[in-house]
Coordinates of C-alpha atoms in Angstrom, one line a residue:
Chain T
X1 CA 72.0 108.0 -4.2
X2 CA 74.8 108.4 -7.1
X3 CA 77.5 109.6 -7.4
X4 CA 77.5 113.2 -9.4
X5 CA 78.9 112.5 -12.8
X6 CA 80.7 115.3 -14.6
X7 CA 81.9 115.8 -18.4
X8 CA 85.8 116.0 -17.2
X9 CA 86.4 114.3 -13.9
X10 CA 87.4 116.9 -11.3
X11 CA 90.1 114.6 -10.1
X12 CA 91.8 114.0 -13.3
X13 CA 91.8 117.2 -13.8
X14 CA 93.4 118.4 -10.6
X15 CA 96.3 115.6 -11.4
X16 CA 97.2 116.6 -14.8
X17 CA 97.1 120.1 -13.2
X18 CA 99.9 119.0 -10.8
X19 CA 102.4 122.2 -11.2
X20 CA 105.2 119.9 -9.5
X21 CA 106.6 117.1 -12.0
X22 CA 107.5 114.4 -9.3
X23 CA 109.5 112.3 -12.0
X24 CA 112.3 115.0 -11.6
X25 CA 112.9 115.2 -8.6
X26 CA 116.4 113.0 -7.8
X27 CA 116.6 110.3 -5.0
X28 CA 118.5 110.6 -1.7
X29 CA 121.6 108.6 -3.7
X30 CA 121.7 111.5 -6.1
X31 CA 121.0 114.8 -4.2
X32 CA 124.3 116.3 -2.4
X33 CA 121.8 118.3 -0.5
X34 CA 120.0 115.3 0.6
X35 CA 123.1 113.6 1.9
X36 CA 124.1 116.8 4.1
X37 CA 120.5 117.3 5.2
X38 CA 120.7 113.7 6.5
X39 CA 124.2 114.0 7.9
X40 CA 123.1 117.5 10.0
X41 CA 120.1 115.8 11.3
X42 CA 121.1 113.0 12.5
X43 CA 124.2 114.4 13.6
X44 CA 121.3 116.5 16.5
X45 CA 120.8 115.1 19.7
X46 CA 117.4 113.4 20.3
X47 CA 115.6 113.3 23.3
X48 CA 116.9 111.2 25.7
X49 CA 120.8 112.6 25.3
X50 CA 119.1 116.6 25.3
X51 CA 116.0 117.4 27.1
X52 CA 116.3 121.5 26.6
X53 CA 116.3 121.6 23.0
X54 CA 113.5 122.6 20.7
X55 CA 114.7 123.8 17.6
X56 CA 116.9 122.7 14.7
X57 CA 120.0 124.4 14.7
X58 CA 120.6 127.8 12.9
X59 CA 124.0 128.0 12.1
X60 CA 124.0 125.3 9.1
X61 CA 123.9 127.0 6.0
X62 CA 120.4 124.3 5.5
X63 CA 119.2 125.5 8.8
X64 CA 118.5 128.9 7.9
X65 CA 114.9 129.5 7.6
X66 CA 113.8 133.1 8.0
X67 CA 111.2 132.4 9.6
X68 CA 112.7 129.7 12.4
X69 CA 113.6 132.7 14.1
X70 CA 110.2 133.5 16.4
X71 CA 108.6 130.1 15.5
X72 CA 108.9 126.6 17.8
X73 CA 110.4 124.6 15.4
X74 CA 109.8 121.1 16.9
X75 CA 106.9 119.7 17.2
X76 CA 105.0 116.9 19.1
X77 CA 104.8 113.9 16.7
X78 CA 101.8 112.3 15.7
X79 CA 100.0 115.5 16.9
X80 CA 98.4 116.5 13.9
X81 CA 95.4 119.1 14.6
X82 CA 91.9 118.5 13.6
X83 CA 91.3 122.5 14.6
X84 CA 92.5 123.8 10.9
X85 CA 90.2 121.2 9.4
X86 CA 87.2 122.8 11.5
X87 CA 88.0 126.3 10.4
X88 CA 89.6 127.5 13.8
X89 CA 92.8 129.0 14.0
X90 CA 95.7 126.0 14.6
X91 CA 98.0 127.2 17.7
X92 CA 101.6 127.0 17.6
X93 CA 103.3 124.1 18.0
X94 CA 103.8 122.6 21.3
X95 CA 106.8 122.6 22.8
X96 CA 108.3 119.6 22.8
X97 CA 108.8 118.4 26.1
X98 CA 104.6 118.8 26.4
X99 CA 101.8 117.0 24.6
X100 CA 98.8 118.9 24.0
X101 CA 95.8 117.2 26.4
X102 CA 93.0 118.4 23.7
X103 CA 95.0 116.1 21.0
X104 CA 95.6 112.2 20.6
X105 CA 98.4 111.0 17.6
X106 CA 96.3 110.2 14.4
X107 CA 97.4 106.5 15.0
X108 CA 96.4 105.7 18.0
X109 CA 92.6 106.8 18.7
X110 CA 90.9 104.0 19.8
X111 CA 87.7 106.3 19.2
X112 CA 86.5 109.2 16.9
X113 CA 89.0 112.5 17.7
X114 CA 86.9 115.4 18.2
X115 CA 86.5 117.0 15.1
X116 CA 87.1 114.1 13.8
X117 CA 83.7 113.5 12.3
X118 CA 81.6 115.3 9.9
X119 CA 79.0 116.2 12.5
X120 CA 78.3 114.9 15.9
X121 CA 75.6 113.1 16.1
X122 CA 72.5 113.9 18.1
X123 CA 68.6 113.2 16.9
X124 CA 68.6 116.6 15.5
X125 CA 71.5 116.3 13.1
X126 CA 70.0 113.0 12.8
X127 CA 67.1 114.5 11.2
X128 CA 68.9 115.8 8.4
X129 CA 70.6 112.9 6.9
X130 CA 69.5 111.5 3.2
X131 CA 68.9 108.2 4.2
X132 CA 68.1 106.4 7.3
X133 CA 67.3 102.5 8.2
X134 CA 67.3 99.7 10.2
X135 CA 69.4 96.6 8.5
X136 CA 71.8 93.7 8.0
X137 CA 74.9 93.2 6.7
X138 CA 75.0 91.0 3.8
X139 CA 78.1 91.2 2.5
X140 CA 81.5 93.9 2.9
X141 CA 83.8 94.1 -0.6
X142 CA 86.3 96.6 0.5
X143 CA 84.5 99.6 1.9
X144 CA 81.5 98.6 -0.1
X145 CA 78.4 97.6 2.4
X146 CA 75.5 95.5 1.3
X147 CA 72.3 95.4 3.6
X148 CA 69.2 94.0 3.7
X149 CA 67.2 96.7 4.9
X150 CA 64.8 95.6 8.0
X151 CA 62.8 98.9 7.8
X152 CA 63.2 102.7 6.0
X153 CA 63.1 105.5 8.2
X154 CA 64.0 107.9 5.3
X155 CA 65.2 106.3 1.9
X156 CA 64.6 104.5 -1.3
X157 CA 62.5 101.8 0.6
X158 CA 64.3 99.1 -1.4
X159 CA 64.8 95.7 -0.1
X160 CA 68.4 95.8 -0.1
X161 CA 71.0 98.6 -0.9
X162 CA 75.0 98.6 -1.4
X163 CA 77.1 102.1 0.1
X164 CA 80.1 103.2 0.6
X165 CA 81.6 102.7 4.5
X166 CA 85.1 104.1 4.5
X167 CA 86.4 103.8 7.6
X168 CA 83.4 101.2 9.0
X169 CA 85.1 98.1 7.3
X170 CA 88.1 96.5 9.5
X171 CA 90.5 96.4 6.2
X172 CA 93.4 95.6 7.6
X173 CA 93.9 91.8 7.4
X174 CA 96.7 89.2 7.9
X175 CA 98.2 87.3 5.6
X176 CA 95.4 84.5 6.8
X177 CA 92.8 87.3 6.4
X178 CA 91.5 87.9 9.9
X179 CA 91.4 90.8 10.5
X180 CA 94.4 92.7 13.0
X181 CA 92.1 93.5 16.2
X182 CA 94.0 96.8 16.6
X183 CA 93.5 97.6 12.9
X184 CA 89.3 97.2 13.4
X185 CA 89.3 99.8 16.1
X186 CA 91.7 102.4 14.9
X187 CA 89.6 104.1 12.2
X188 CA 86.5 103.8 12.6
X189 CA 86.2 104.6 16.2
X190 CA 84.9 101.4 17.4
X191 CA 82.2 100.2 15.1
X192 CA 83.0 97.6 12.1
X193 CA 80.2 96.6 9.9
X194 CA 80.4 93.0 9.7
X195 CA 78.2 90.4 7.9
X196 CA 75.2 89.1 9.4
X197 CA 74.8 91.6 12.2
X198 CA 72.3 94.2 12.4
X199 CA 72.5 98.0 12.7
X200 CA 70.7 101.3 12.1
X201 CA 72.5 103.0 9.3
X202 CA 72.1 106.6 8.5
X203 CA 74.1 108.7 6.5
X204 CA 74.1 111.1 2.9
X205 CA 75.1 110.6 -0.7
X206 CA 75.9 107.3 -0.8
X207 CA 78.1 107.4 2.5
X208 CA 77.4 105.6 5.5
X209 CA 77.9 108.4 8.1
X210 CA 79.8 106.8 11.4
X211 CA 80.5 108.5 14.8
X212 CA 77.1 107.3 15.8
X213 CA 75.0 108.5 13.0
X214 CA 75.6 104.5 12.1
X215 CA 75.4 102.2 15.3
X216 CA 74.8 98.8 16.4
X217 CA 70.8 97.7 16.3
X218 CA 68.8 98.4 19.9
X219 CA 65.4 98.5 19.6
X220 CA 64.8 101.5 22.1
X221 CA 67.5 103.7 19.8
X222 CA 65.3 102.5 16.4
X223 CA 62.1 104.1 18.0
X224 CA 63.7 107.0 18.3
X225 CA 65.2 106.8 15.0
X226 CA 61.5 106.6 13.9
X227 CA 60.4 109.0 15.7
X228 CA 62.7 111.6 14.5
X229 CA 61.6 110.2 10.4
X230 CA 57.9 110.7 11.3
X231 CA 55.5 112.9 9.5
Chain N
X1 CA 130.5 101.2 21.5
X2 CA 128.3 102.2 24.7
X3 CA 124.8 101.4 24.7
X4 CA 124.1 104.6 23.8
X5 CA 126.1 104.7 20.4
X6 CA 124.4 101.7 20.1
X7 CA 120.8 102.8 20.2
X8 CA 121.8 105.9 18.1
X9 CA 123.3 104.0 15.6
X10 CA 120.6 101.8 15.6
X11 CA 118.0 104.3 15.3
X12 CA 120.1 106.6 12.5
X13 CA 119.7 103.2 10.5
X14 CA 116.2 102.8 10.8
X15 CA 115.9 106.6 10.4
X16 CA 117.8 106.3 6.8
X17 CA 115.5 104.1 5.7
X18 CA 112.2 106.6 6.6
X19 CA 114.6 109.4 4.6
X20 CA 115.5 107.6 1.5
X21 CA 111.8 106.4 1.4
X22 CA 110.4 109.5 1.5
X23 CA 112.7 112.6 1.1
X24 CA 111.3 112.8 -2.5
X25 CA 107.9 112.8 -1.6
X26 CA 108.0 115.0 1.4
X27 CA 110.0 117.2 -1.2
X28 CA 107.1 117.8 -3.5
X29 CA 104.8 117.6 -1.3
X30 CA 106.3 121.2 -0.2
X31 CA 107.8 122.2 -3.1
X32 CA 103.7 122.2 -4.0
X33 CA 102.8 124.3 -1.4
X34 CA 105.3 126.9 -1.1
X35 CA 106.4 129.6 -3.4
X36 CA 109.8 129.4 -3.6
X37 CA 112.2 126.2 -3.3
X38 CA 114.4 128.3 -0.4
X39 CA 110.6 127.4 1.7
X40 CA 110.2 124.0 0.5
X41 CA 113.4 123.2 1.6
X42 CA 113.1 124.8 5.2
X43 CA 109.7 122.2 5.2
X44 CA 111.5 119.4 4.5
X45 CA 114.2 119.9 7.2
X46 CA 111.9 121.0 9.7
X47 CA 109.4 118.1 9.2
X48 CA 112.5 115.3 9.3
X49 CA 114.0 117.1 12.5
X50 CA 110.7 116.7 14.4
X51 CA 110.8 112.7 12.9
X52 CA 114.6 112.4 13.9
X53 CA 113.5 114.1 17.4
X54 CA 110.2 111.8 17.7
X55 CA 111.8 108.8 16.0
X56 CA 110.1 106.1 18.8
X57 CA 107.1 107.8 18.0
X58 CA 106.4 107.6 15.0
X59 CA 103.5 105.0 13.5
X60 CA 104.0 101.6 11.8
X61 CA 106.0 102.2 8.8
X62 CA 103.3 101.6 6.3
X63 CA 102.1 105.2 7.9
X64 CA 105.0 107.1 7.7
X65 CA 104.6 108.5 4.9
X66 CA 101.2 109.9 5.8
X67 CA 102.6 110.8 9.5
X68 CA 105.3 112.8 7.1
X69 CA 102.7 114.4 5.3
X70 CA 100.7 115.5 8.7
X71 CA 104.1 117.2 10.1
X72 CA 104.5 119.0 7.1
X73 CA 101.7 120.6 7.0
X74 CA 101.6 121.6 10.5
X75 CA 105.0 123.5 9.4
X76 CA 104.2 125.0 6.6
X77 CA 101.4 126.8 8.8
X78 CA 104.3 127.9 11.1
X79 CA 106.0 129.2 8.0
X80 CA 103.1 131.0 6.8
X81 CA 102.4 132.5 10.2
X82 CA 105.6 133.7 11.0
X83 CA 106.3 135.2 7.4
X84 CA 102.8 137.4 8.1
X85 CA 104.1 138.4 11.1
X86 CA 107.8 139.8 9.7
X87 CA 105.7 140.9 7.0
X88 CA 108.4 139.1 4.3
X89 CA 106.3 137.2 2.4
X90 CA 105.6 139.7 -0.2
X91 CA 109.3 140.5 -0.6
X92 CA 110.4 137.0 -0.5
X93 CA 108.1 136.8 -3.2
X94 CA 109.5 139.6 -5.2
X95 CA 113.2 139.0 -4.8
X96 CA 113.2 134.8 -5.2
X97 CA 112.6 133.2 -8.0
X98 CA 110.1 130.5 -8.7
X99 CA 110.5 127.0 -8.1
X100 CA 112.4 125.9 -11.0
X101 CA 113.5 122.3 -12.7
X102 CA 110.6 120.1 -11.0
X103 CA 107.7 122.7 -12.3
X104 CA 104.9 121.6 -15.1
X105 CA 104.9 123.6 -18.2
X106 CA 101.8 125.6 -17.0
X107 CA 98.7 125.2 -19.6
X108 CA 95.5 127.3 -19.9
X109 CA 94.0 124.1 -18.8
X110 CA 96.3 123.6 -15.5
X111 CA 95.5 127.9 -14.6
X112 CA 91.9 127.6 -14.9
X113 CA 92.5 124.2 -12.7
X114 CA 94.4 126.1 -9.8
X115 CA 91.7 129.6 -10.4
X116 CA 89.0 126.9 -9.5
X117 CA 90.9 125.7 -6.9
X118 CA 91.7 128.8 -5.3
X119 CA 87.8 129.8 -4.9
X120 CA 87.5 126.5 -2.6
X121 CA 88.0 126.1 1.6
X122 CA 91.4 125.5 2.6
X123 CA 90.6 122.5 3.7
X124 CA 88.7 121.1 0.4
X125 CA 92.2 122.1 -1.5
X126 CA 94.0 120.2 0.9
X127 CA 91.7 116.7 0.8
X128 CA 92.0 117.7 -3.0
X129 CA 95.5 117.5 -2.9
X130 CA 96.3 114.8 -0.9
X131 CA 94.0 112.8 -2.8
X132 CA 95.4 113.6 -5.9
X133 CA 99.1 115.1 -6.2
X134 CA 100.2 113.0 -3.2
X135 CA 97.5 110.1 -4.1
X136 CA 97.2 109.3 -0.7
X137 CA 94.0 106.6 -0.2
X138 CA 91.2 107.6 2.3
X139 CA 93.2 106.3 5.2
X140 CA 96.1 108.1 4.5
X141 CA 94.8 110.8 4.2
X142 CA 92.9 110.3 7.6
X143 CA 96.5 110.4 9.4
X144 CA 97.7 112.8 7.9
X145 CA 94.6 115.3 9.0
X146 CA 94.1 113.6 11.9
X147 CA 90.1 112.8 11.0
X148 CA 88.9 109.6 10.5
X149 CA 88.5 107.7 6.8
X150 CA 84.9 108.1 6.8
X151 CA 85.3 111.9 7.7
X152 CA 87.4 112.0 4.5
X153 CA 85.9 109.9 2.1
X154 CA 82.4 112.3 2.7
X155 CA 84.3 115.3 2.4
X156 CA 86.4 114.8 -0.5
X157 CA 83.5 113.4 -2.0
X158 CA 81.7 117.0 -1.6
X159 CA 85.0 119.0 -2.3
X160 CA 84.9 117.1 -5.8
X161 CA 81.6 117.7 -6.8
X162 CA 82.3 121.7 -5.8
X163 CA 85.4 121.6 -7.7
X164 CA 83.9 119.6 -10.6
X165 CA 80.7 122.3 -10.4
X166 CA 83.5 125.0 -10.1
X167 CA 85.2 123.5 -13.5
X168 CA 82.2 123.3 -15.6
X169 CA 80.6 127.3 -14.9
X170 CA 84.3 128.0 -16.1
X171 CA 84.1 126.1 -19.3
X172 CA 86.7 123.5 -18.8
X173 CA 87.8 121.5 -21.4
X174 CA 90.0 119.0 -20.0
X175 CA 93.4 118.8 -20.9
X176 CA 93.5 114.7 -21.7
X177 CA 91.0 112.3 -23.2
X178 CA 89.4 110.0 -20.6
X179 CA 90.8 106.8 -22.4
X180 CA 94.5 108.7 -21.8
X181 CA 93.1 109.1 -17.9
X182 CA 92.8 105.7 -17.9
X183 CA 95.8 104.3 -19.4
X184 CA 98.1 106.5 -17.4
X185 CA 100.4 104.3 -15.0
X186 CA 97.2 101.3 -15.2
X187 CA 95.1 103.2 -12.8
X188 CA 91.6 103.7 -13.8
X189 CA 91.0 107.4 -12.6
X190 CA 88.1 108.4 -14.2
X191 CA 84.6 108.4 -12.2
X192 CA 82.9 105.7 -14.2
X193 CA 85.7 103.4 -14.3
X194 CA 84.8 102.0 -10.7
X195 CA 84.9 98.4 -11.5
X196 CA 88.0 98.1 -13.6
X197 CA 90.1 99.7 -10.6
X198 CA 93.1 97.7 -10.3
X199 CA 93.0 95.5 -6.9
X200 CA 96.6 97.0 -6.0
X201 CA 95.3 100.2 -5.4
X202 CA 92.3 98.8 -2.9
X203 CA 92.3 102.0 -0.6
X204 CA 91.6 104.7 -3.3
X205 CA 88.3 106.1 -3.1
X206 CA 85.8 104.5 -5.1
X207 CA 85.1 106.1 -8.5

């Protein structure tokens, strides 16, 4: 389970491709245009003062985007659609005074947004992950996993085996180091690998897969999980 | 002052801070994605009206930036769509002129970059993108998109290898030396440089 190496990283590349030199680009302090965009904007009304209002105005000579025109130009905040991510068509905007009921703000699921995972997990998609086991945590370093691996359903069959598990790790820590308890559950919709406890783990590459495909250890879940690795 | 000068003095002061912070940013970030600066412009306006608008809304401030980044790009769909629509784009195209000032002298290197870029999914350019231009970590990224960090790190870690697989049936040559990569603003950025990666950048993806 390694990562692909190529000749020139694909990443550096893409950055020293970068068609925008960001060094350029003048602060707030020294961009007239900046100053008056701040000064019109905060010069609007805002919610509680205006209720009706949905776009920005038109009659400033910043305001005048062609396209404003037939489009709702506010938006809900947070609401940031998993649809386009999934290849479906992203709807217009909501009107402001509504929020969507098929969309939560990015910041506040307490569980995994639908569409926010790679694939939903059921024994069939199960079935096609690279690796599979039952183990226990050993030790977390960042988003780096360490387990000592109880039994293979599908792997290396190696007695203990480090991956990657963005999102599965807490991470966000006081300045005492516990972790923030509304941090832990805010990613990684619900489940934080933590040392010494035991889970099944399945996922591909080197990534532990969550959104169920990585779970907390029951022993009636682990038959199926060997059930599905069988033959 | 009423309360309500109060609260909107209050909240235009806590609002400056957001704009100062990131007016740049949110700036290239459409400057980027749009092909003339008259469009980037109309991004960044819309996207900080919706945050002036939705200002009690808006995540802990160590997420704005992402939040930002999420707003944008719901706009800059908007944009698109309603430029197909009046059927401008192509003459917007034709009778504006290219970004200017911030632009990279473009390179054989950078073209073949962006042709290879161009054959990917939308949304693999985007992760790309993010992960790169605006060097968002995983669970930046995350808010912006609205997926969760491990939905990201797994598929930016397959929209590099296609765009890495892309780059070498192309015959790319690079454009720097990996020990230049490297050196660049102290962050180790190539692949095998995983355990020299400085500890304040903890949330970039491990290389």
């Amino acid at each position: 389970m390694k990562k692909r190496h190529f000749k020139h990283e694909p990443l550096d590349a893409l950055r020293d491709a970068d068609p925008i030199v960001a060094e350029r680009l003048p602060g707030v302090g020294d961009d007239p245009r900046a100053q008056a965009l701040f000064e019109e904007i905060t010069s609007l009304p805002i919610e509680e003062e205006a209720p009706s209002p949905t776009r920005a105005p038109k009659r400033s000579w910043i305001f005048q985007p062609a396209w404003a025109a037939s489009a709702a130009v506010a938006l809900v905040a947070g609401v940031v659609g998993t649809v386009a991510l999934l290849g479906g068509s992203p709807s217009d905007p909501p009107d402001t005074q509504t929020v969507p009921t098929n969309q939560t703000p990015p910041t506040a699921a307490a569980a995994p947004i639908a569409g926010a995972c790679v694939e939903q997990y059921d024994l069939e998609t199960l079935a096609n992950r690279d690796f599979a086991f039952d183990g226990t945590v050993t030790s977390v370093d960042g988003d780096q996993v360490t387990f000592l691996v109880n039994q293979w359903f599908r792997g290396d069959q190696v007695t203990e085996v480090t991956l990657t598990a963005t999102g599965l790790t807490g991470g966000a820590l006081t300045e005492e180091g516990v972790p923030l308890e509304e941090e832990v559950t805010s990613i990684g919709g619900g489940l934080t690998l933590v040392d010494g406890e035991r889970f099944l783990v399945a996922g591909s590459d080197i990534f532990v897969w969550s959104c169920g495909f990585t779970q907390s250890y029951d022993p009636a879940v682990a038959a199926d999980w060997a059930a599905v690795f069988e033959g | 002052m009423t309360s309500s000068s109060h609260d909107r003095a209050d909240r235009a002061e806590q609002f400056h801070v957001l704009f100062e912070a990131h007016y740049p940013k949110l700036l290239a970030y459409a400057l980027r994605r749009t092909r003339t600066e008259a469009d980037a412009h109309d991004v960044v306006a819309e996207t900080f009206t919706v945050a002036w608008r939705r200002f009690d809304d808006l995540p802990p401030q160590d997420r704005w930036l992402p939040w930002l980044y999420g707003v944008g790009r719901r706009v800059l769909a908007n944009q698109r769509r309603s430029a197909a629509r009046q059927n401008q784009l192509a003459d917007r195209v034709a009778t504006e002129s290219s970004v200017g000032g911030y632009h990279a002298e473009p390179s054989a290197a950078s073209n073949l970059v962006q042709e290879q870029m161009a054959r990917l999914r939308p949304d693999d350019q985007e992760l790309l993108r993010l992960a790169t231009w605006e060097e968002l970590s995983h669970d930046q990224i995350a808010t912006a998109l609205g997926i969760s960090a491990n939905a990201v790190g797994i598929r930016l870690h397959r929209a590099r290898n296609r765009l890495g697989r892309n780059l070498e049936k192309a015959g790319y040559r690079g454009s720097r030396s990996p020990e230049e990569h490297a050196k660049d603003s102290g962050v180790a950025r190539t692949q095998t440089e995983v355990k020299d990666q400085p500890k304040d950048y903890p949330d970039k993806e491990p290389m």
